[in-house]
Short mmCIF file of C-alpha atoms in Angstrom, two decimals:
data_model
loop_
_atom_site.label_atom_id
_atom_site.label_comp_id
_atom_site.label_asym_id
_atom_site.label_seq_id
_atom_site.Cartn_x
_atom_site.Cartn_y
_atom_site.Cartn_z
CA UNK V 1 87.61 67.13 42.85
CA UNK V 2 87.91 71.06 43.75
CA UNK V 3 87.65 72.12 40.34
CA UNK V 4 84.56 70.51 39.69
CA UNK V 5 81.82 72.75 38.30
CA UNK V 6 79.47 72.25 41.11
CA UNK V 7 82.15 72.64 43.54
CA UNK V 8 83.58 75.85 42.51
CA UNK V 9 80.04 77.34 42.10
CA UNK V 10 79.79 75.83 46.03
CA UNK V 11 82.81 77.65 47.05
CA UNK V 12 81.33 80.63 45.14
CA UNK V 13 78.38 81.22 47.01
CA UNK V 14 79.99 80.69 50.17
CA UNK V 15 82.75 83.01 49.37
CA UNK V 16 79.82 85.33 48.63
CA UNK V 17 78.18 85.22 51.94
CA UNK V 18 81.19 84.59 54.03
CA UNK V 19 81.10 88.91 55.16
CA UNK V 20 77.72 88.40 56.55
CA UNK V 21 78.41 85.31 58.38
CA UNK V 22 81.30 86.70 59.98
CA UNK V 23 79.99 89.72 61.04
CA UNK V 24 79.88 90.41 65.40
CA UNK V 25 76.37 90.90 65.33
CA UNK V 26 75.40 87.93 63.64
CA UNK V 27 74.00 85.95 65.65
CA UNK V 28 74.22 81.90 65.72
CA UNK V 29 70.53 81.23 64.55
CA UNK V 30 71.08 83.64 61.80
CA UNK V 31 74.23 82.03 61.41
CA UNK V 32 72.30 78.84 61.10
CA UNK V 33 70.11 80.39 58.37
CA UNK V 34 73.27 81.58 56.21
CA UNK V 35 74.30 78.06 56.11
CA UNK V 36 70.87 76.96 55.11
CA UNK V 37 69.90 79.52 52.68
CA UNK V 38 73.75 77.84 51.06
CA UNK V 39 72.62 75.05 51.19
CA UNK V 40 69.45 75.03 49.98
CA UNK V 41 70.16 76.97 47.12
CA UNK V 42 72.66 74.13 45.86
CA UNK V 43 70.21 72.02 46.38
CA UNK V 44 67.41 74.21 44.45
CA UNK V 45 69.23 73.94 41.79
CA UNK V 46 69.93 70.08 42.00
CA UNK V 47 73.25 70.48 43.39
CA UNK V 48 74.32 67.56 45.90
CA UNK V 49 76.15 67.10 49.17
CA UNK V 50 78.18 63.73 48.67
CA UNK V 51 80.89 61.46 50.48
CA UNK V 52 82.73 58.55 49.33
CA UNK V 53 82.52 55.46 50.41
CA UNK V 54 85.55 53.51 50.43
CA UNK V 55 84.23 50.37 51.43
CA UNK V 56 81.95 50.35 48.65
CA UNK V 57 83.30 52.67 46.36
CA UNK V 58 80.18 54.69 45.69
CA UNK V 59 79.15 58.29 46.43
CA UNK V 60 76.39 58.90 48.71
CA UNK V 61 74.55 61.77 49.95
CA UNK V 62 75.10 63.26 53.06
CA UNK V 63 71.69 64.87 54.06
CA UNK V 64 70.92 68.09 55.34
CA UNK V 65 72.31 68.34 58.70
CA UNK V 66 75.73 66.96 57.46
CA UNK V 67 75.64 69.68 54.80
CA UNK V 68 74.60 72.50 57.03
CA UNK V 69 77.61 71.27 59.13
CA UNK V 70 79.91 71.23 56.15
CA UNK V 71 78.86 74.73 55.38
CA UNK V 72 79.54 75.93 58.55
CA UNK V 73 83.14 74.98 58.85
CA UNK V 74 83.15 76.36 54.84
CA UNK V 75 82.00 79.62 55.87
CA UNK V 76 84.19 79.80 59.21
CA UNK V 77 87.57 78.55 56.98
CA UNK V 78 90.03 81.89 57.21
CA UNK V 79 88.21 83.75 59.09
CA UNK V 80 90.99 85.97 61.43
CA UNK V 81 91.90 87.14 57.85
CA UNK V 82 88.41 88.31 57.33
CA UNK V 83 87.48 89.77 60.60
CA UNK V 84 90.77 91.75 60.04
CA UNK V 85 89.92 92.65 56.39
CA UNK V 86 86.53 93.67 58.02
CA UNK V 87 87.66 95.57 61.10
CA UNK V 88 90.12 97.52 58.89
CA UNK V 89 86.63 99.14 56.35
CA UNK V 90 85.14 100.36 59.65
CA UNK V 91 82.07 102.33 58.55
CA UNK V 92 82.30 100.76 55.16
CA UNK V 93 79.69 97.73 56.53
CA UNK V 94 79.40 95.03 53.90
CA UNK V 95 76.66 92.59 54.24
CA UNK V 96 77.10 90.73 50.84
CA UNK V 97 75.17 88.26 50.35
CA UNK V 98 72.30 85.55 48.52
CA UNK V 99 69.18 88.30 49.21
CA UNK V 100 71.06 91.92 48.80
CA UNK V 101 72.44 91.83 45.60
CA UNK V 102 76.68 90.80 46.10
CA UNK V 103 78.49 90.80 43.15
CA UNK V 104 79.63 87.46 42.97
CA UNK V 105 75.96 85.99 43.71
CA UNK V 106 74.33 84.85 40.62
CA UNK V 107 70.44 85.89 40.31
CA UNK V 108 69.42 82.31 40.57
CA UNK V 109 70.91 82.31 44.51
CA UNK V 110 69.45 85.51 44.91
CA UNK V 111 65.67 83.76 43.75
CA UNK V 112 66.13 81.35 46.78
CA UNK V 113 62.59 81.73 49.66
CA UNK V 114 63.43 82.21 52.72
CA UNK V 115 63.47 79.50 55.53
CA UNK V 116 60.77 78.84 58.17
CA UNK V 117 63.10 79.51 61.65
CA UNK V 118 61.69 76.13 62.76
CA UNK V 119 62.82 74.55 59.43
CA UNK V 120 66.79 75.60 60.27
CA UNK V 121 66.10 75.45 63.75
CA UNK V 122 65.76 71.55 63.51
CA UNK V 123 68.67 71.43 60.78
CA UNK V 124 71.14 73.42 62.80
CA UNK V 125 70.47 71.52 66.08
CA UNK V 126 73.70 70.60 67.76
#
């Protein structure tokens, strides 16, 4: 399942905005809206969230607020290591990410509009 095209590309852009996420001043509605813009670009580009179903042995999607969640724990997976890694380039701020150009960001995540703070708001809801 990991190395499936659509979940290495997933893993991918997360990886790519993981910096940003982390960051002390981010905040947890911005937070919110780095989860969002991930998941809405998979979804842009007809990527899907899915589970399986045991009981009937079919995939099924999850919906938004499952994948927001999803992407949340995604983006918070190892993060000591990079709060260390970004505490040690002091001065050297890196805010990779969709909008501002990372390297490992392809240009079709970077073509992604940005959300309506009501529209994560809702989403992000706990």
């Amino acid at each position: 399942m990991n190395g499936r095209e659509g979940n290495v590309r997933y893993r991918n852009l997360v990886n790519s905005v993981k910096n940003e996420y982390l960051l002390p001043q981010t905040r947890k509605l911005e937070k919110c809206h780095i989860a969002a813009r991930v998941v809405y670009t998979i979804r842009k580009y007809n990527g899907r969230f899915l589970k399986f179903d045991n009981a009937t042995g079919y995939w099924y999607e999850i919906g938004d607020k499952a994948a927001f969640r999803k992407t949340g724990q995604a983006l918070r997976e190892g993060a000591p290591d990079v709060r260390n890694m970004l505490a040690g380039s002091e001065g050297e701020e890196d805010r990779s990410g969709i909008e501002n150009g990372s390297t490992t960001a392809t240009q079709q995540q970077k073509e992604v509009t940005p959300l309506k703070s009501e529209e994560v708001r809702d989403q992000c809801a706990v």
